[in-house]
Amino acid sequence: MPFRFVYVIVLLSMMMWGRCAWGQVSLVNNINEYALGREVFYLEDAKHSLTFEQVYKQGKGFRQVSSINPNFGFTNSSYWLKWSVVNTSEDIFKNWLLEVGYSAYAEVDLYVINRQGKVVHQAAGDWRGRYSRPLSYHNYVFGLPILPAQSYEIYLRVRPLAGQVLLPLTIWEGKTFTRYAEVYNLFWGIYMGMMLIVLLYHAILWFVNRKSVGYLGYLYLALYLVLYLIFELTRGSCIGVRYFWSENRWMVNNGFLTLFLIMLLLFYAFYGIMLNLPRYTPKLMKVINVLFIAWIGVVLSIYGGWVEISKNALTLIFGAVVGGLIIVASYVSWRAQKGYKPGLYYFLAATMLYSGGVVLLLTRSGLLPSGSFYAMNSLNLGSLMEYIMLSIGLGMQIQWERQKNKQQIKDIQREQITMIENSYWQAQEEERKQLAMLLHDQFANEVLMLRQNIQKLYKEYIGTLSEERFKDALSIIKNILEGIRTIAHHYRPPQFEEKGLKWVLEELLQRLNSSSNVHFLMHLGGKEEELLPRVQEQLYYIVFEITSNIIKHAEATESALISYRESNFYVLQIRDNGKGIPQNIAHSTGQGLQNLRRRLESIGGIYEIVSSQDSGTAILIKMNLLHSYPQDHIYTQKK
């Protein structure tokens, strides 16, 4: 009983002594985790010149921290912190740890002073190498040499590595911290494993699709993921600083700054290719390019020591501005490319990563409270969502490219077929031209000479031979000569290229009206002058052939030729009031219908025949003005 009384008196006196000095933390049996905040006092050391002896003896200038998880924002100053601890726990086997929940520090010094004035100093920091860490963990974790029923003064000095002082301080009971660290390391293991899997997946995609149109995009993405993986080694788990370049002072100082810049450049290059930013957002790209040049200039100035600025502030602010502009450009480009579904997922991927980065920026600048799991790992969570969106987008990109390649192959095949057909028809037209010239220039002249010779013979033998037979012979020769000239003229009207389809058809129907028993009417409202020359030429031959068949076979007295536009189609109707076309002929593969089909296929047209004995025949010709490839033909027989 006396012992317990003395124990309580000692504890009360220590608590009163500590409280008079500054804020105090009391460790008790049933609490295993203490987040420090208002118990802590701080002192800024802008020139990094204060020593522990000066700070301890002077003891002035300290200010109280106003919140949990002290955050001094972007600064290159060193900071001293102090608080007192009283261990009221009676468990002598219980060990206590202090975790500094932010790891980007060049130097970290912990001083623990007991009531007798004995000082225990522990030194750590990225400048001091991998073996300076008291515990192999991504944050700095120190063992606290404190005994039950004792009070201590604790001083902590930190010197920032990248211009940021963020101090989430936690005192842990040893076993509790071990369980927490196991869960956190599991999270990082899963996170890094997913990064490696995604990296491998996209590297394989690049290798498989390296000959595709967007192979450079896959390459930039694979390189971006490699850089992002290395970038993550500089932060978060700090594997790079702890194992890979712990003795390389330049990499320790500038790894975060340099890798982030290169990573964002590759990110920008990937989006520029996949979303075709130079085409859809050229002005915005100029602004982004200028910002990148300015960013590179500031980074080079930091390398040379000409500028002293918070590297974290530079990285996060430039990253936020440039990243935001890339997202805007991505959105504009995606909206401009209607139907490009991968663009939506690329935009969402950038947005997810950017959101995590903005939360990180606001946390680091002190505008949002730090210390929570999401606040400290927002960039990691954003990048995980980014990988998911990128994977979906690239899967759709591959499918889209395959469909595009198939369509390109079809287009090439269609163009080849069209070229072959055009060559065929051009050869036929050239042959017709030659035939027309031959008929007109040679045979017509020879028939004309024959007529003149017969006329001479008639004059020489007048009265000897029958006058009627001479006149019949001259009439036959005259008809032959007019027929040759008519055929030659119809094969290639001389005014066709100069005056166009409408004028030539009007002239054709006028001649037919004067030379046949069928009266032809015409109303052309299909804007024939806008059709391609080869299309006009083929339509002329089609009309010529159909009207010739009407005169020869239809036994019609009237026929009408009408054209008009219907949406994206040019429509031409030719009707007559004749006896109709027998069913066996309408569905036959005769030379006339084959010629009609070939001519229409060469210009992307289709036709439909509607015929009956009562109402005659109607031939409907339709041509898609947006496409020029063969389609099906329809034959209808009305009884």
Coordinates of N, CA, C and O in Angstrom, one line a residue, residues 52-149:
F52 N 21.1 20.9 -31.5 CA 20.3 20.5 -30.4 C 20.6 21.2 -29.1 O 19.7 21.6 -28.3
E53 N 21.9 21.4 -28.8 CA 22.2 22.1 -27.6 C 21.7 23.5 -27.5 O 21.2 24.0 -26.5
Q54 N 21.7 24.2 -28.7 CA 21.1 25.6 -28.7 C 19.6 25.6 -28.5 O 19.1 26.4 -27.7
V55 N 18.9 24.7 -29.1 CA 17.5 24.6 -29.0 C 17.1 24.2 -27.6 O 16.2 24.7 -27.0
Y56 N 17.8 23.2 -27.0 CA 17.5 22.7 -25.7 C 17.7 23.7 -24.6 O 16.9 23.9 -23.7
K57 N 18.8 24.4 -24.7 CA 19.2 25.4 -23.7 C 18.3 26.6 -23.8 O 17.9 27.2 -22.8
Q58 N 18.1 27.1 -25.0 CA 17.3 28.3 -25.2 C 15.9 28.1 -24.9 O 15.3 28.8 -24.1
G59 N 15.3 27.1 -25.5 CA 13.9 26.7 -25.2 C 12.9 27.8 -25.5 O 11.8 27.7 -25.0
K60 N 13.2 28.8 -26.3 CA 12.3 29.9 -26.6 C 12.0 29.8 -28.1 O 12.7 29.2 -28.9
G61 N 10.9 30.5 -28.5 CA 10.5 30.6 -29.9 C 9.6 29.5 -30.3 O 9.1 29.5 -31.5
F62 N 9.3 28.5 -29.5 CA 8.4 27.4 -29.9 C 7.0 27.9 -29.9 O 6.5 28.7 -29.0
R63 N 6.2 27.4 -30.8 CA 4.8 27.7 -30.9 C 4.0 26.4 -30.9 O 4.5 25.3 -31.4
Q64 N 2.8 26.4 -30.4 CA 2.0 25.2 -30.3 C 1.4 24.9 -31.7 O 0.9 25.8 -32.4
V65 N 1.4 23.6 -32.0 CA 0.7 23.1 -33.2 C -0.8 23.3 -33.0 O -1.3 22.9 -31.9
S66 N -1.5 23.7 -34.0 CA -2.9 24.0 -33.9 C -3.8 22.8 -34.2 O -5.0 22.9 -34.0
S67 N -3.3 21.7 -34.8 CA -4.2 20.6 -35.2 C -3.4 19.3 -35.2 O -2.2 19.3 -35.0
I68 N -4.2 18.2 -35.3 CA -3.5 16.9 -35.4 C -2.8 16.8 -36.8 O -3.2 17.4 -37.7
N69 N -1.8 16.0 -36.8 CA -1.0 15.9 -38.1 C -0.4 17.2 -38.6 O -0.9 17.8 -39.5
P70 N 0.6 17.7 -37.9 CA 1.1 19.0 -38.3 C 1.5 19.1 -39.7 O 2.2 18.2 -40.2
N71 N 1.2 20.2 -40.4 CA 1.5 20.3 -41.8 C 1.9 21.8 -42.0 O 1.2 22.7 -41.9
F72 N 3.2 21.9 -42.4 CA 3.8 23.3 -42.6 C 3.9 23.6 -44.0 O 4.5 24.6 -44.4
G73 N 3.3 22.8 -44.9 CA 3.2 23.2 -46.3 C 4.5 23.0 -47.1 O 5.4 22.3 -46.7
F74 N 4.5 23.8 -48.2 CA 5.7 23.7 -49.0 C 6.8 24.7 -48.5 O 6.6 25.9 -48.5
T75 N 7.9 24.1 -48.0 CA 9.0 24.9 -47.4 C 10.3 24.1 -47.5 O 10.2 22.9 -47.5
N76 N 11.3 24.8 -47.6 CA 12.7 24.2 -47.5 C 13.3 24.3 -46.1 O 14.5 23.9 -45.9
S77 N 12.6 24.9 -45.2 CA 13.1 25.1 -43.8 C 13.1 23.8 -43.0 O 12.3 22.9 -43.3
S78 N 14.1 23.7 -42.1 CA 14.1 22.6 -41.1 C 13.1 23.0 -40.0 O 12.9 24.2 -39.8
Y79 N 12.6 22.0 -39.3 CA 11.7 22.3 -38.2 C 12.1 21.4 -37.0 O 12.5 20.3 -37.1
W80 N 12.0 22.1 -35.8 CA 12.2 21.4 -34.5 C 10.9 21.2 -33.8 O 10.1 22.2 -33.8
L81 N 10.6 20.1 -33.3 CA 9.4 19.8 -32.6 C 9.7 19.3 -31.2 O 10.8 18.6 -31.0
K82 N 8.9 19.6 -30.2 CA 9.1 19.0 -28.8 C 7.8 18.8 -28.2 O 6.8 19.4 -28.4
W83 N 7.8 17.8 -27.3 CA 6.7 17.4 -26.5 C 7.2 16.5 -25.4 O 8.4 16.1 -25.4
S84 N 6.3 16.3 -24.4 CA 6.7 15.4 -23.3 C 5.9 14.2 -23.2 O 4.7 14.2 -23.7
V85 N 6.4 13.1 -22.7 CA 5.7 11.9 -22.6 C 5.9 11.3 -21.2 O 7.0 11.4 -20.6
V86 N 4.7 10.9 -20.6 CA 4.8 10.2 -19.3 C 4.2 8.8 -19.5 O 3.1 8.7 -20.1
N87 N 4.9 7.8 -19.1 CA 4.5 6.4 -19.3 C 3.9 6.0 -18.0 O 4.5 5.6 -17.0
T88 N 2.5 5.9 -18.0 CA 1.8 5.5 -16.8 C 1.5 4.0 -16.9 O 0.9 3.4 -16.0
S89 N 1.9 3.3 -18.0 CA 1.7 1.9 -18.1 C 2.6 1.2 -17.1 O 3.8 1.5 -16.9
E90 N 2.1 0.1 -16.5 CA 2.8 -0.7 -15.5 C 3.5 -1.9 -16.2 O 4.3 -2.6 -15.6
D91 N 3.3 -2.1 -17.5 CA 3.8 -3.2 -18.2 C 5.3 -2.9 -18.7 O 5.5 -2.1 -19.6
I92 N 6.2 -3.5 -18.0 CA 7.6 -3.3 -18.3 C 8.1 -3.9 -19.6 O 9.1 -3.5 -20.2
F93 N 7.3 -4.8 -20.2 CA 7.6 -5.5 -21.4 C 7.0 -4.8 -22.7 O 7.2 -5.2 -23.8
K94 N 6.3 -3.8 -22.4 CA 5.6 -3.0 -23.5 C 6.5 -2.0 -24.1 O 7.0 -1.1 -23.4
N95 N 6.8 -2.2 -25.4 CA 7.7 -1.2 -26.0 C 6.9 -0.3 -26.9 O 5.8 -0.6 -27.4
W96 N 7.4 1.0 -27.0 CA 6.7 2.0 -27.7 C 7.6 2.5 -28.9 O 8.8 2.5 -28.8
L97 N 6.9 2.9 -30.0 CA 7.5 3.3 -31.3 C 7.0 4.7 -31.7 O 5.8 5.0 -31.4
L98 N 7.8 5.5 -32.3 CA 7.4 6.8 -32.8 C 7.5 6.7 -34.4 O 8.5 6.4 -34.9
E99 N 6.3 6.9 -35.1 CA 6.3 6.9 -36.5 C 6.2 8.3 -37.0 O 5.3 9.0 -36.6
V100 N 7.1 8.7 -37.9 CA 7.0 10.0 -38.7 C 6.3 9.6 -40.0 O 6.9 9.0 -40.9
G101 N 5.0 10.0 -40.2 CA 4.2 9.5 -41.2 C 4.4 10.1 -42.6 O 3.6 10.0 -43.5
Y102 N 5.6 10.7 -42.8 CA 5.9 11.2 -44.1 C 7.4 11.0 -44.3 O 8.2 11.3 -43.3
S103 N 7.9 10.5 -45.4 CA 9.2 10.0 -45.5 C 10.2 10.8 -46.3 O 11.4 10.5 -46.3
A104 N 9.8 11.9 -47.0 CA 10.7 12.6 -47.8 C 11.5 13.7 -47.0 O 11.3 14.9 -47.1
Y105 N 12.4 13.1 -46.2 CA 13.3 14.0 -45.4 C 14.7 13.6 -45.6 O 15.1 12.5 -45.6
A106 N 15.5 14.7 -45.8 CA 17.0 14.5 -45.9 C 17.6 14.1 -44.6 O 18.5 13.2 -44.6
E107 N 17.2 14.7 -43.5 CA 17.7 14.4 -42.2 C 16.6 14.3 -41.2 O 15.7 15.2 -41.2
V108 N 16.6 13.3 -40.3 CA 15.6 13.2 -39.2 C 16.4 12.9 -37.9 O 17.2 11.9 -37.9
D109 N 16.3 13.7 -36.9 CA 17.0 13.5 -35.7 C 16.0 13.4 -34.5 O 15.1 14.3 -34.4
L110 N 16.1 12.4 -33.7 CA 15.2 12.2 -32.5 C 16.1 12.3 -31.3 O 17.1 11.6 -31.2
Y111 N 15.7 13.1 -30.3 CA 16.4 13.2 -29.0 C 15.3 12.9 -27.9 O 14.3 13.5 -27.8
V112 N 15.7 11.9 -27.1 CA 14.8 11.5 -25.9 C 15.6 11.8 -24.7 O 16.7 11.3 -24.5
I113 N 15.1 12.7 -23.8 CA 15.8 13.1 -22.6 C 15.0 12.7 -21.4 O 13.8 13.0 -21.3
N114 N 15.6 11.9 -20.4 CA 14.9 11.6 -19.2 C 15.0 12.7 -18.2 O 15.7 13.7 -18.4
R115 N 14.4 12.5 -17.0 CA 14.4 13.5 -16.0 C 15.8 13.8 -15.4 O 16.1 14.9 -14.9
Q116 N 16.7 12.8 -15.6 CA 18.1 13.0 -15.1 C 18.9 13.8 -16.1 O 20.1 14.0 -15.9
G117 N 18.3 14.1 -17.3 CA 19.1 14.9 -18.4 C 19.9 14.0 -19.3 O 20.6 14.5 -20.2
K118 N 19.7 12.7 -19.2 CA 20.4 11.8 -20.2 C 19.7 11.9 -21.5 O 18.5 11.7 -21.6
V119 N 20.5 12.0 -22.6 CA 20.0 12.2 -23.9 C 20.3 10.9 -24.8 O 21.5 10.5 -24.8
V120 N 19.3 10.4 -25.4 CA 19.4 9.3 -26.4 C 19.1 9.9 -27.8 O 18.0 10.4 -28.0
H121 N 20.1 9.9 -28.6 CA 20.0 10.5 -30.0 C 19.9 9.4 -31.0 O 20.8 8.5 -31.1
Q122 N 19.0 9.5 -31.9 CA 18.9 8.6 -33.1 C 18.8 9.4 -34.3 O 18.0 10.4 -34.4
A123 N 19.7 9.1 -35.3 CA 19.8 9.9 -36.6 C 19.4 9.0 -37.7 O 19.8 7.9 -37.8
A124 N 18.6 9.6 -38.6 CA 18.2 8.9 -39.8 C 18.0 10.0 -40.9 O 18.3 11.2 -40.8
G125 N 17.5 9.6 -42.1 CA 17.3 10.5 -43.2 C 17.9 9.9 -44.5 O 18.8 9.1 -44.5
D126 N 17.3 10.4 -45.6 CA 17.7 9.9 -46.9 C 19.1 10.2 -47.3 O 19.8 9.5 -48.1
W127 N 19.6 11.3 -46.8 CA 21.0 11.7 -47.0 C 22.0 10.8 -46.3 O 23.2 10.7 -46.6
R128 N 21.5 10.1 -45.3 CA 22.4 9.3 -44.4 C 22.4 7.8 -44.8 O 23.0 7.0 -44.1
G129 N 21.8 7.4 -45.9 CA 21.9 6.1 -46.5 C 20.8 5.1 -45.9 O 20.1 5.4 -44.9
R130 N 20.7 4.0 -46.5 CA 19.7 3.0 -46.2 C 19.8 2.4 -44.8 O 18.8 2.1 -44.1
Y131 N 21.0 2.3 -44.3 CA 21.2 1.7 -43.0 C 21.0 2.7 -41.8 O 21.1 2.3 -40.7
S132 N 20.6 3.9 -42.1 CA 20.3 4.9 -41.1 C 18.9 4.7 -40.5 O 18.6 5.2 -39.5
R133 N 18.1 4.0 -41.3 CA 16.7 3.8 -40.8 C 16.7 2.8 -39.6 O 17.2 1.7 -39.7
P134 N 16.1 3.3 -38.5 CA 16.1 2.4 -37.3 C 15.3 1.1 -37.6 O 15.6 0.1 -37.0
L135 N 14.2 1.2 -38.4 CA 13.4 0.1 -38.7 C 13.1 0.1 -40.2 O 12.9 1.2 -40.8
S136 N 13.2 -1.1 -40.9 CA 13.1 -1.2 -42.3 C 11.6 -1.0 -42.7 O 10.8 -1.9 -42.7
Y137 N 11.2 0.3 -42.9 CA 9.9 0.6 -43.2 C 9.9 1.9 -44.1 O 10.9 2.6 -44.1
H138 N 8.8 2.1 -44.8 CA 8.8 3.2 -45.8 C 8.9 4.6 -45.0 O 9.5 5.5 -45.5
N139 N 8.2 4.7 -43.9 CA 8.3 5.8 -43.0 C 9.4 5.7 -42.0 O 10.0 4.6 -41.8
Y140 N 9.8 6.8 -41.4 CA 10.8 6.7 -40.3 C 10.1 6.3 -39.0 O 9.2 7.0 -38.5
V141 N 10.6 5.2 -38.4 CA 10.0 4.6 -37.2 C 11.2 4.5 -36.2 O 12.1 3.8 -36.5
F142 N 11.0 5.1 -35.0 CA 12.1 5.1 -34.0 C 11.6 4.3 -32.8 O 10.4 4.5 -32.4
G143 N 12.4 3.6 -32.2 CA 12.1 3.0 -30.9 C 12.2 4.1 -29.8 O 13.2 4.8 -29.7
L144 N 11.2 4.1 -28.9 CA 11.3 5.1 -27.8 C 11.8 4.4 -26.5 O 11.1 3.5 -25.9
P145 N 13.0 4.8 -26.0 CA 13.5 4.2 -24.8 C 12.9 4.7 -23.6 O 13.6 5.5 -22.8
I146 N 11.7 4.4 -23.3 CA 11.0 4.9 -22.1 C 10.5 3.8 -21.2 O 10.1 2.7 -21.7
L147 N 10.6 4.0 -20.0 CA 10.3 3.0 -19.0 C 9.0 3.4 -18.2 O 8.6 4.6 -18.2
P148 N 8.3 2.4 -17.6 CA 7.1 2.7 -16.9 C 7.4 3.7 -15.7 O 8.5 3.7 -15.2
A149 N 6.4 4.5 -15.4 CA 6.5 5.4 -14.3 C 7.6 6.4 -14.5 O 8.2 6.9 -13.5

